[in-house]
């Protein structure tokens, strides 16, 4: 069809590129760095490159000329039109705030919600009063998932082939116990002292991480209580049932209240992290992009315990 693939300077009817391609082009033209653009858009660097190539193919012209991401003549002209269009579109949410609200469904793991999200949620609701946020519980380890969620927080190694994702927060682990348990069974001054402790277990945070950091070849504990939720694990430790290996960001409420105490000054990096995940196309919705950017900033500014 005539004009569908015309370049930025051409005339006639042209095919309108996907909005994610336009947002990526604008971010990369402004930041001139693939990694920074990917972080701002909550996508992978490869997704940024793919979207720019897709946009150039649709337009039939090159937008970037050199490795420093300087714009071509067509790129500069097209950028002006793209920014003008994005400004117009950005006014839509405020225009809709009085007449309609946006629904956003987020699936989160229980302890992440309790320790990190809920204490900061008021900041989001004040910044985006037009978004109605519905939080749903998700425990992928037990196949408890919210299939209709717009965004999902997962805890793991980050190998998710079924969704796009970005790291929200890495963490460190250290053993925690209640003051009463430490008085009755401590002190635990070295790794060998843990052999006389009751080690509370969780498949979410295996003890082998701590053992390997201390260069001991101990098997994973198989006896005793096991918990599929870090919050329950911390509660059990607070009740004096044993020693729990806990991520410090998630264990902060129990540490701050004095219900749990560290038994070691050492921190060991956890092999897992919290990832924000979404299906392709979700970030085209401004409410999803707004929540993703806010949550990344909230996790980035979470102070260590």
PDB file of C-alpha atoms in Angstrom:
ATOM      1  CA  UNK A   1       0.000   0.000   0.000  1.00  0.00           C
ATOM      2  CA  UNK A   2       1.467   3.330  -1.026  1.00  0.00           C
ATOM      3  CA  UNK A   3       3.019   5.338   1.762  1.00  0.00           C
ATOM      4  CA  UNK A   4       2.855   2.650   4.433  1.00  0.00           C
ATOM      5  CA  UNK A   5       6.637   2.378   4.720  1.00  0.00           C
ATOM      6  CA  UNK A   6       7.512   5.965   3.844  1.00  0.00           C
ATOM      7  CA  UNK A   7      10.441   7.453   5.771  1.00  0.00           C
ATOM      8  CA  UNK A   8      10.098  10.336   8.212  1.00  0.00           C
ATOM      9  CA  UNK A   9      10.303  12.893   5.405  1.00  0.00           C
ATOM     10  CA  UNK A  10       7.836  11.087   3.142  1.00  0.00           C
ATOM     11  CA  UNK A  11       4.174  11.840   2.643  1.00  0.00           C
ATOM     12  CA  UNK A  12       0.972   9.853   2.468  1.00  0.00           C
ATOM     13  CA  UNK A  13      -0.596   7.420   4.897  1.00  0.00           C
ATOM     14  CA  UNK A  14       1.961   5.487   6.885  1.00  0.00           C
ATOM     15  CA  UNK A  15       1.760   2.572   9.248  1.00  0.00           C
ATOM     16  CA  UNK A  16       1.817   3.663  12.897  1.00  0.00           C
ATOM     17  CA  UNK A  17       4.615   1.814  14.796  1.00  0.00           C
ATOM     18  CA  UNK A  18       3.914   0.077  18.119  1.00  0.00           C
ATOM     19  CA  UNK A  19       3.965   2.472  21.066  1.00  0.00           C
ATOM     20  CA  UNK A  20       6.726   0.485  22.816  1.00  0.00           C
ATOM     21  CA  UNK A  21       8.993   1.116  19.825  1.00  0.00           C
ATOM     22  CA  UNK A  22       8.331   4.856  19.993  1.00  0.00           C
ATOM     23  CA  UNK A  23       8.961   4.995  23.751  1.00  0.00           C
ATOM     24  CA  UNK A  24      12.193   3.044  23.320  1.00  0.00           C
ATOM     25  CA  UNK A  25      13.371   5.286  20.484  1.00  0.00           C
ATOM     26  CA  UNK A  26      12.713   8.420  22.539  1.00  0.00           C
ATOM     27  CA  UNK A  27      14.489   7.010  25.622  1.00  0.00           C
ATOM     28  CA  UNK A  28      17.536   5.862  23.659  1.00  0.00           C
ATOM     29  CA  UNK A  29      17.773   9.177  21.768  1.00  0.00           C
ATOM     30  CA  UNK A  30      17.660  11.037  25.085  1.00  0.00           C
ATOM     31  CA  UNK A  31      19.955   8.799  27.156  1.00  0.00           C
ATOM     32  CA  UNK A  32      22.282   7.571  24.372  1.00  0.00           C
ATOM     33  CA  UNK A  33      22.909   4.388  26.325  1.00  0.00           C
ATOM     34  CA  UNK A  34      21.177   1.038  25.809  1.00  0.00           C
ATOM     35  CA  UNK A  35      21.588  -0.057  29.430  1.00  0.00           C
ATOM     36  CA  UNK A  36      20.156   3.181  30.841  1.00  0.00           C
ATOM     37  CA  UNK A  37      17.249   3.066  28.407  1.00  0.00           C
ATOM     38  CA  UNK A  38      16.548  -0.552  29.370  1.00  0.00           C
ATOM     39  CA  UNK A  39      16.538   0.332  33.080  1.00  0.00           C
ATOM     40  CA  UNK A  40      14.176   3.261  32.546  1.00  0.00           C
ATOM     41  CA  UNK A  41      11.764   1.158  30.486  1.00  0.00           C
ATOM     42  CA  UNK A  42      12.072  -1.941  32.706  1.00  0.00           C
ATOM     43  CA  UNK A  43      13.137  -4.179  29.817  1.00  0.00           C
ATOM     44  CA  UNK A  44      16.329  -5.978  28.832  1.00  0.00           C
ATOM     45  CA  UNK A  45      19.028  -4.261  26.720  1.00  0.00           C
ATOM     46  CA  UNK A  46      18.345  -6.768  23.948  1.00  0.00           C
ATOM     47  CA  UNK A  47      14.685  -5.692  23.940  1.00  0.00           C
ATOM     48  CA  UNK A  48      15.790  -2.080  23.430  1.00  0.00           C
ATOM     49  CA  UNK A  49      17.933  -3.054  20.431  1.00  0.00           C
ATOM     50  CA  UNK A  50      15.142  -5.210  18.987  1.00  0.00           C
ATOM     51  CA  UNK A  51      12.552  -2.441  19.256  1.00  0.00           C
ATOM     52  CA  UNK A  52      14.809   0.115  17.584  1.00  0.00           C
ATOM     53  CA  UNK A  53      15.550  -2.278  14.721  1.00  0.00           C
ATOM     54  CA  UNK A  54      11.828  -2.971  14.366  1.00  0.00           C
ATOM     55  CA  UNK A  55      11.085   0.753  14.221  1.00  0.00           C
ATOM     56  CA  UNK A  56      13.769   1.371  11.595  1.00  0.00           C
ATOM     57  CA  UNK A  57      12.435  -1.482   9.489  1.00  0.00           C
ATOM     58  CA  UNK A  58       8.893  -0.130   9.678  1.00  0.00           C
ATOM     59  CA  UNK A  59      10.042   3.377   8.719  1.00  0.00           C
ATOM     60  CA  UNK A  60      12.493   2.222   6.090  1.00  0.00           C
ATOM     61  CA  UNK A  61      15.287   4.461   7.339  1.00  0.00           C
ATOM     62  CA  UNK A  62      18.101   4.541   9.891  1.00  0.00           C
ATOM     63  CA  UNK A  63      17.448   6.596  12.995  1.00  0.00           C
ATOM     64  CA  UNK A  64      20.845   6.303  14.673  1.00  0.00           C
ATOM     65  CA  UNK A  65      24.054   6.876  12.766  1.00  0.00           C
ATOM     66  CA  UNK A  66      26.973   5.953  15.005  1.00  0.00           C
ATOM     67  CA  UNK A  67      27.935   3.857  18.024  1.00  0.00           C
ATOM     68  CA  UNK A  68      27.369   6.854  20.327  1.00  0.00           C
ATOM     69  CA  UNK A  69      23.685   6.782  19.292  1.00  0.00           C
ATOM     70  CA  UNK A  70      23.760  10.170  17.605  1.00  0.00           C
ATOM     71  CA  UNK A  71      20.710  10.686  15.426  1.00  0.00           C
ATOM     72  CA  UNK A  72      20.616  10.769  11.663  1.00  0.00           C
ATOM     73  CA  UNK A  73      18.830  13.652   9.915  1.00  0.00           C
ATOM     74  CA  UNK A  74      15.710  11.500   9.574  1.00  0.00           C
ATOM     75  CA  UNK A  75      16.109  10.410  13.197  1.00  0.00           C
ATOM     76  CA  UNK A  76      16.204  13.998  14.479  1.00  0.00           C
ATOM     77  CA  UNK A  77      13.130  14.940  12.453  1.00  0.00           C
ATOM     78  CA  UNK A  78      11.217  11.846  13.538  1.00  0.00           C
ATOM     79  CA  UNK A  79      12.174  12.359  17.198  1.00  0.00           C
ATOM     80  CA  UNK A  80      10.491  15.762  17.194  1.00  0.00           C
ATOM     81  CA  UNK A  81       7.253  14.214  15.920  1.00  0.00           C
ATOM     82  CA  UNK A  82       7.457  11.323  18.378  1.00  0.00           C
ATOM     83  CA  UNK A  83       7.950  13.629  21.358  1.00  0.00           C
ATOM     84  CA  UNK A  84       5.070  15.816  20.251  1.00  0.00           C
ATOM     85  CA  UNK A  85       2.820  12.774  20.024  1.00  0.00           C
ATOM     86  CA  UNK A  86       3.940  11.386  23.399  1.00  0.00           C
ATOM     87  CA  UNK A  87       3.233  14.711  25.081  1.00  0.00           C
ATOM     88  CA  UNK A  88      -0.323  14.608  23.748  1.00  0.00           C
ATOM     89  CA  UNK A  89      -0.779  11.012  24.882  1.00  0.00           C
ATOM     90  CA  UNK A  90       0.681  11.734  28.333  1.00  0.00           C
ATOM     91  CA  UNK A  91      -2.173  14.143  29.029  1.00  0.00           C
ATOM     92  CA  UNK A  92      -4.728  11.331  28.701  1.00  0.00           C
ATOM     93  CA  UNK A  93      -4.357   9.814  32.228  1.00  0.00           C
ATOM     94  CA  UNK A  94      -5.054  13.138  33.964  1.00  0.00           C
ATOM     95  CA  UNK A  95      -8.006  13.784  31.690  1.00  0.00           C
ATOM     96  CA  UNK A  96      -9.415  10.385  32.635  1.00  0.00           C
ATOM     97  CA  UNK A  97      -8.804  10.716  36.363  1.00  0.00           C
ATOM     98  CA  UNK A  98     -12.109  12.479  36.972  1.00  0.00           C
ATOM     99  CA  UNK A  99     -14.216  10.260  34.724  1.00  0.00           C
ATOM    100  CA  UNK A 100     -12.609   6.870  35.021  1.00  0.00           C
ATOM    101  CA  UNK A 101      -9.978   5.027  37.009  1.00  0.00           C
ATOM    102  CA  UNK A 102      -7.303   2.581  35.972  1.00  0.00           C
ATOM    103  CA  UNK A 103      -7.206  -0.931  37.401  1.00  0.00           C
ATOM    104  CA  UNK A 104      -3.846  -2.573  38.048  1.00  0.00           C
ATOM    105  CA  UNK A 105      -3.529  -6.131  39.331  1.00  0.00           C
ATOM    106  CA  UNK A 106      -0.194  -7.041  40.900  1.00  0.00           C
ATOM    107  CA  UNK A 107       0.703 -10.503  42.196  1.00  0.00           C
ATOM    108  CA  UNK A 108       3.284 -10.438  44.984  1.00  0.00           C
ATOM    109  CA  UNK A 109       4.854 -12.947  47.327  1.00  0.00           C
ATOM    110  CA  UNK A 110       3.540 -12.604  50.902  1.00  0.00           C
ATOM    111  CA  UNK A 111       6.702 -11.531  52.738  1.00  0.00           C
ATOM    112  CA  UNK A 112       7.786  -9.116  49.988  1.00  0.00           C
ATOM    113  CA  UNK A 113       4.381  -7.470  50.288  1.00  0.00           C
ATOM    114  CA  UNK A 114       4.571  -7.353  54.084  1.00  0.00           C
ATOM    115  CA  UNK A 115       8.169  -6.186  54.487  1.00  0.00           C
ATOM    116  CA  UNK A 116       8.822  -4.020  51.423  1.00  0.00           C
ATOM    117  CA  UNK A 117       5.681  -3.106  49.484  1.00  0.00           C
ATOM    118  CA  UNK A 118       2.999  -2.350  52.088  1.00  0.00           C
ATOM    119  CA  UNK A 119       5.158   0.016  54.216  1.00  0.00           C
ATOM    120  CA  UNK A 120       5.727   2.156  51.085  1.00  0.00           C
ATOM    121  CA  UNK A 121       2.373   1.738  49.366  1.00  0.00           C
ATOM    122  CA  UNK A 122       0.986   5.058  50.582  1.00  0.00           C
ATOM    123  CA  UNK A 123       3.669   6.830  48.526  1.00  0.00           C
ATOM    124  CA  UNK A 124       2.336   5.158  45.388  1.00  0.00           C
ATOM    125  CA  UNK A 125      -1.332   5.862  46.085  1.00  0.00           C
ATOM    126  CA  UNK A 126      -0.556   9.527  46.755  1.00  0.00           C
ATOM    127  CA  UNK A 127       1.507   9.831  43.579  1.00  0.00           C
ATOM    128  CA  UNK A 128      -1.042   7.981  41.402  1.00  0.00           C
ATOM    129  CA  UNK A 129      -4.509   8.479  42.933  1.00  0.00           C
ATOM    130  CA  UNK A 130      -6.141   7.506  39.626  1.00  0.00           C
ATOM    131  CA  UNK A 131      -4.814   3.924  39.827  1.00  0.00           C
ATOM    132  CA  UNK A 132      -6.761   1.323  41.776  1.00  0.00           C
ATOM    133  CA  UNK A 133      -4.181  -1.274  42.802  1.00  0.00           C
ATOM    134  CA  UNK A 134      -5.330  -4.805  43.575  1.00  0.00           C
ATOM    135  CA  UNK A 135      -2.721  -6.960  45.318  1.00  0.00           C
ATOM    136  CA  UNK A 136      -2.934 -10.724  44.924  1.00  0.00           C
ATOM    137  CA  UNK A 137      -0.907 -13.394  46.693  1.00  0.00           C
ATOM    138  CA  UNK A 138       1.412 -15.472  44.556  1.00  0.00           C
ATOM    139  CA  UNK A 139       3.511 -18.442  45.744  1.00  0.00           C
ATOM    140  CA  UNK A 140       4.982 -19.993  42.563  1.00  0.00           C
ATOM    141  CA  UNK A 141       6.789 -22.671  44.583  1.00  0.00           C
ATOM    142  CA  UNK A 142       3.394 -24.089  45.557  1.00  0.00           C
ATOM    143  CA  UNK A 143       1.765 -23.310  42.191  1.00  0.00           C
ATOM    144  CA  UNK A 144      -0.294 -20.564  43.823  1.00  0.00           C
ATOM    145  CA  UNK A 145      -0.281 -18.028  40.981  1.00  0.00           C
ATOM    146  CA  UNK A 146      -2.499 -15.200  39.845  1.00  0.00           C
ATOM    147  CA  UNK A 147      -2.872 -15.878  36.140  1.00  0.00           C
ATOM    148  CA  UNK A 148      -4.822 -12.684  35.458  1.00  0.00           C
ATOM    149  CA  UNK A 149      -2.255 -10.373  37.088  1.00  0.00           C
ATOM    150  CA  UNK A 150      -0.817  -7.505  35.059  1.00  0.00           C
ATOM    151  CA  UNK A 151       2.494  -7.538  36.942  1.00  0.00           C
ATOM    152  CA  UNK A 152       4.104 -10.227  39.080  1.00  0.00           C
ATOM    153  CA  UNK A 153       6.864 -10.218  41.683  1.00  0.00           C
ATOM    154  CA  UNK A 154       8.791 -13.485  41.623  1.00  0.00           C
ATOM    155  CA  UNK A 155      11.631 -14.688  43.817  1.00  0.00           C
ATOM    156  CA  UNK A 156      14.292 -16.790  42.168  1.00  0.00           C
ATOM    157  CA  UNK A 157      17.357 -16.833  39.947  1.00  0.00           C
ATOM    158  CA  UNK A 158      15.866 -14.648  37.207  1.00  0.00           C
ATOM    159  CA  UNK A 159      15.675 -17.381  34.575  1.00  0.00           C
ATOM    160  CA  UNK A 160      12.140 -16.726  33.354  1.00  0.00           C
ATOM    161  CA  UNK A 161      11.616 -17.624  29.722  1.00  0.00           C
ATOM    162  CA  UNK A 162       7.858 -17.084  29.778  1.00  0.00           C
ATOM    163  CA  UNK A 163       7.879 -13.384  30.733  1.00  0.00           C
ATOM    164  CA  UNK A 164       9.911 -10.208  30.459  1.00  0.00           C
ATOM    165  CA  UNK A 165      11.510  -9.272  33.760  1.00  0.00           C
ATOM    166  CA  UNK A 166      13.867  -6.962  35.619  1.00  0.00           C
ATOM    167  CA  UNK A 167      15.662  -7.314  38.948  1.00  0.00           C
ATOM    168  CA  UNK A 168      14.018  -5.403  41.780  1.00  0.00           C
ATOM    169  CA  UNK A 169      16.219  -6.281  44.736  1.00  0.00           C
ATOM    170  CA  UNK A 170      19.129  -8.519  45.559  1.00  0.00           C
ATOM    171  CA  UNK A 171      19.750  -9.370  49.206  1.00  0.00           C
ATOM    172  CA  UNK A 172      22.070 -11.018  51.697  1.00  0.00           C
ATOM    173  CA  UNK A 173      21.324 -13.807  54.165  1.00  0.00           C
ATOM    174  CA  UNK A 174      22.391 -14.402  57.748  1.00  0.00           C
ATOM    175  CA  UNK A 175      21.110 -16.701  60.544  1.00  0.00           C
ATOM    176  CA  UNK A 176      18.591 -15.219  62.975  1.00  0.00           C
ATOM    177  CA  UNK A 177      17.154 -16.514  66.237  1.00  0.00           C
ATOM    178  CA  UNK A 178      15.029 -15.240  69.086  1.00  0.00           C
ATOM    179  CA  UNK A 179      16.688 -13.756  72.195  1.00  0.00           C
ATOM    180  CA  UNK A 180      15.225 -16.610  74.252  1.00  0.00           C
ATOM    181  CA  UNK A 181      16.654 -19.275  71.941  1.00  0.00           C
ATOM    182  CA  UNK A 182      20.069 -17.629  72.054  1.00  0.00           C
ATOM    183  CA  UNK A 183      20.007 -17.551  75.858  1.00  0.00           C
ATOM    184  CA  UNK A 184      19.081 -21.223  76.053  1.00  0.00           C
ATOM    185  CA  UNK A 185      21.220 -22.632  73.228  1.00  0.00           C
ATOM    186  CA  UNK A 186      23.891 -20.067  72.381  1.00  0.00           C
ATOM    187  CA  UNK A 187      26.300 -18.616  71.858  1.00  0.00           C
ATOM    188  CA  UNK A 188      26.920 -19.495  68.200  1.00  0.00           C
ATOM    189  CA  UNK A 189      30.408 -18.112  67.686  1.00  0.00           C
ATOM    190  CA  UNK A 190      31.511 -20.335  64.796  1.00  0.00           C
ATOM    191  CA  UNK A 191      30.033 -22.423  62.014  1.00  0.00           C
ATOM    192  CA  UNK A 192      30.607 -25.596  64.017  1.00  0.00           C
ATOM    193  CA  UNK A 193      28.267 -24.335  66.769  1.00  0.00           C
ATOM    194  CA  UNK A 194      25.325 -24.665  64.358  1.00  0.00           C
ATOM    195  CA  UNK A 195      25.652 -28.451  64.642  1.00  0.00           C
ATOM    196  CA  UNK A 196      23.931 -28.282  68.025  1.00  0.00           C
ATOM    197  CA  UNK A 197      21.201 -25.895  66.859  1.00  0.00           C
ATOM    198  CA  UNK A 198      17.785 -26.684  65.442  1.00  0.00           C
ATOM    199  CA  UNK A 199      17.947 -25.361  61.888  1.00  0.00           C
ATOM    200  CA  UNK A 200      14.600 -24.205  60.553  1.00  0.00           C
ATOM    201  CA  UNK A 201      14.282 -25.016  56.866  1.00  0.00           C
ATOM    202  CA  UNK A 202      12.801 -23.393  53.789  1.00  0.00           C
ATOM    203  CA  UNK A 203      13.179 -24.339  50.117  1.00  0.00           C
ATOM    204  CA  UNK A 204      13.175 -20.593  49.444  1.00  0.00           C
ATOM    205  CA  UNK A 205      16.467 -20.123  51.307  1.00  0.00           C
ATOM    206  CA  UNK A 206      18.482 -23.350  51.597  1.00  0.00           C
ATOM    207  CA  UNK A 207      21.219 -23.589  54.215  1.00  0.00           C
ATOM    208  CA  UNK A 208      23.774 -24.686  51.615  1.00  0.00           C
ATOM    209  CA  UNK A 209      24.313 -21.003  50.782  1.00  0.00           C
ATOM    210  CA  UNK A 210      25.599 -20.392  54.323  1.00  0.00           C
ATOM    211  CA  UNK A 211      27.535 -23.653  54.497  1.00  0.00           C
ATOM    212  CA  UNK A 212      29.334 -23.038  51.199  1.00  0.00           C
ATOM    213  CA  UNK A 213      30.344 -19.533  52.268  1.00  0.00           C
ATOM    214  CA  UNK A 214      32.040 -21.063  55.315  1.00  0.00           C
ATOM    215  CA  UNK A 215      33.726 -23.793  53.233  1.00  0.00           C
ATOM    216  CA  UNK A 216      31.986 -26.673  54.988  1.00  0.00           C
ATOM    217  CA  UNK A 217      30.589 -29.600  53.026  1.00  0.00           C
ATOM    218  CA  UNK A 218      27.485 -30.210  55.107  1.00  0.00           C
ATOM    219  CA  UNK A 219      24.327 -31.663  53.604  1.00  0.00           C
ATOM    220  CA  UNK A 220      21.103 -29.709  53.542  1.00  0.00           C
ATOM    221  CA  UNK A 221      19.138 -30.372  56.776  1.00  0.00           C
ATOM    222  CA  UNK A 222      16.310 -32.862  56.256  1.00  0.00           C
ATOM    223  CA  UNK A 223      14.821 -33.020  59.756  1.00  0.00           C
ATOM    224  CA  UNK A 224      12.715 -30.481  61.594  1.00  0.00           C
ATOM    225  CA  UNK A 225      10.126 -27.928  60.566  1.00  0.00           C
ATOM    226  CA  UNK A 226      10.021 -26.568  57.015  1.00  0.00           C
ATOM    227  CA  UNK A 227       8.248 -23.428  55.805  1.00  0.00           C
ATOM    228  CA  UNK A 228       7.255 -22.328  52.313  1.00  0.00           C
ATOM    229  CA  UNK A 229       6.906 -18.685  53.321  1.00  0.00           C
ATOM    230  CA  UNK A 230       9.699 -16.497  54.720  1.00  0.00           C
ATOM    231  CA  UNK A 231       7.262 -14.687  56.977  1.00  0.00           C
ATOM    232  CA  UNK A 232       6.216 -17.950  58.607  1.00  0.00           C
ATOM    233  CA  UNK A 233       9.871 -18.932  58.880  1.00  0.00           C
ATOM    234  CA  UNK A 234      10.620 -15.704  60.762  1.00  0.00           C
ATOM    235  CA  UNK A 235       7.588 -16.155  63.010  1.00  0.00           C
ATOM    236  CA  UNK A 236       8.698 -19.677  63.885  1.00  0.00           C
ATOM    237  CA  UNK A 237      12.186 -18.444  64.749  1.00  0.00           C
ATOM    238  CA  UNK A 238      10.689 -15.606  66.813  1.00  0.00           C
ATOM    239  CA  UNK A 239       8.769 -18.220  68.815  1.00  0.00           C
ATOM    240  CA  UNK A 240      12.053 -19.896  69.734  1.00  0.00           C
ATOM    241  CA  UNK A 241      11.716 -22.970  67.513  1.00  0.00           C
ATOM    242  CA  UNK A 242      15.244 -22.697  66.139  1.00  0.00           C
ATOM    243  CA  UNK A 243      17.638 -20.769  63.912  1.00  0.00           C
ATOM    244  CA  UNK A 244      16.466 -19.465  60.528  1.00  0.00           C
ATOM    245  CA  UNK A 245      18.540 -18.374  57.551  1.00  0.00           C
ATOM    246  CA  UNK A 246      16.825 -15.139  56.507  1.00  0.00           C
ATOM    247  CA  UNK A 247      17.252 -12.402  53.913  1.00  0.00           C
ATOM    248  CA  UNK A 248      17.876  -9.174  55.790  1.00  0.00           C
ATOM    249  CA  UNK A 249      15.439  -6.988  53.845  1.00  0.00           C
ATOM    250  CA  UNK A 250      12.604  -9.418  54.481  1.00  0.00           C
ATOM    251  CA  UNK A 251      13.646 -10.063  58.092  1.00  0.00           C
ATOM    252  CA  UNK A 252      13.846  -6.338  58.898  1.00  0.00           C
ATOM    253  CA  UNK A 253      10.445  -6.122  60.704  1.00  0.00           C
ATOM    254  CA  UNK A 254      11.451  -8.876  63.151  1.00  0.00           C
ATOM    255  CA  UNK A 255      14.939  -7.436  63.647  1.00  0.00           C
ATOM    256  CA  UNK A 256      13.613  -3.928  64.197  1.00  0.00           C
ATOM    257  CA  UNK A 257      11.117  -5.167  66.811  1.00  0.00           C
ATOM    258  CA  UNK A 258      13.763  -7.216  68.625  1.00  0.00           C
ATOM    259  CA  UNK A 259      11.909 -10.481  68.076  1.00  0.00           C
ATOM    260  CA  UNK A 260      14.911 -11.832  66.195  1.00  0.00           C
ATOM    261  CA  UNK A 261      18.629 -11.231  66.572  1.00  0.00           C
ATOM    262  CA  UNK A 262      21.637 -11.990  64.437  1.00  0.00           C
ATOM    263  CA  UNK A 263      23.882 -14.814  65.577  1.00  0.00           C
ATOM    264  CA  UNK A 264      26.703 -13.749  63.239  1.00  0.00           C
ATOM    265  CA  UNK A 265      28.033 -10.439  61.963  1.00  0.00           C
ATOM    266  CA  UNK A 266      28.634 -11.955  58.537  1.00  0.00           C
ATOM    267  CA  UNK A 267      26.379 -11.443  55.507  1.00  0.00           C
ATOM    268  CA  UNK A 268      26.369 -13.834  52.545  1.00  0.00           C
ATOM    269  CA  UNK A 269      24.889 -12.874  49.145  1.00  0.00           C
ATOM    270  CA  UNK A 270      21.730 -14.781  48.355  1.00  0.00           C
ATOM    271  CA  UNK A 271      21.755 -16.583  44.994  1.00  0.00           C
ATOM    272  CA  UNK A 272      18.178 -15.400  44.498  1.00  0.00           C
ATOM    273  CA  UNK A 273      16.476 -12.063  44.119  1.00  0.00           C
ATOM    274  CA  UNK A 274      13.093 -10.470  43.633  1.00  0.00           C
ATOM    275  CA  UNK A 275      12.137  -9.846  40.007  1.00  0.00           C
ATOM    276  CA  UNK A 276       9.294  -7.849  38.529  1.00  0.00           C
ATOM    277  CA  UNK A 277       7.775  -9.856  35.673  1.00  0.00           C
ATOM    278  CA  UNK A 278       5.226  -9.064  32.982  1.00  0.00           C
ATOM    279  CA  UNK A 279       3.885 -10.464  29.752  1.00  0.00           C
ATOM    280  CA  UNK A 280       4.864  -8.865  26.462  1.00  0.00           C
ATOM    281  CA  UNK A 281       2.843  -5.728  25.841  1.00  0.00           C
ATOM    282  CA  UNK A 282       1.940  -5.009  29.488  1.00  0.00           C
ATOM    283  CA  UNK A 283       4.298  -2.038  29.683  1.00  0.00           C
ATOM    284  CA  UNK A 284       2.392  -0.360  26.863  1.00  0.00           C
ATOM    285  CA  UNK A 285      -0.183   0.506  29.532  1.00  0.00           C
ATOM    286  CA  UNK A 286       0.909   3.622  31.365  1.00  0.00           C
ATOM    287  CA  UNK A 287      -0.355   2.356  34.742  1.00  0.00           C
ATOM    288  CA  UNK A 288       1.879  -0.722  34.473  1.00  0.00           C
ATOM    289  CA  UNK A 289       4.893   1.355  33.494  1.00  0.00           C
ATOM    290  CA  UNK A 290       4.203   3.843  36.296  1.00  0.00           C
ATOM    291  CA  UNK A 291       3.986   1.135  38.964  1.00  0.00           C
ATOM    292  CA  UNK A 292       7.095  -0.642  37.635  1.00  0.00           C
ATOM    293  CA  UNK A 293       9.176   2.524  37.730  1.00  0.00           C
ATOM    294  CA  UNK A 294       7.894   3.438  41.198  1.00  0.00           C
ATOM    295  CA  UNK A 295       8.566  -0.049  42.576  1.00  0.00           C
ATOM    296  CA  UNK A 296      12.106  -0.086  41.174  1.00  0.00           C
ATOM    297  CA  UNK A 297      12.848   3.224  42.865  1.00  0.00           C
ATOM    298  CA  UNK A 298      11.278   2.039  46.136  1.00  0.00           C
ATOM    299  CA  UNK A 299      13.438  -1.106  46.165  1.00  0.00           C
ATOM    300  CA  UNK A 300      16.550   0.839  45.171  1.00  0.00           C
ATOM    301  CA  UNK A 301      16.092   3.186  48.119  1.00  0.00           C
ATOM    302  CA  UNK A 302      15.279   0.462  50.640  1.00  0.00           C
ATOM    303  CA  UNK A 303      17.875   0.968  53.409  1.00  0.00           C
ATOM    304  CA  UNK A 304      19.768  -2.101  54.658  1.00  0.00           C
ATOM    305  CA  UNK A 305      18.736  -3.321  58.127  1.00  0.00           C
TER     306      UNK A 305
END
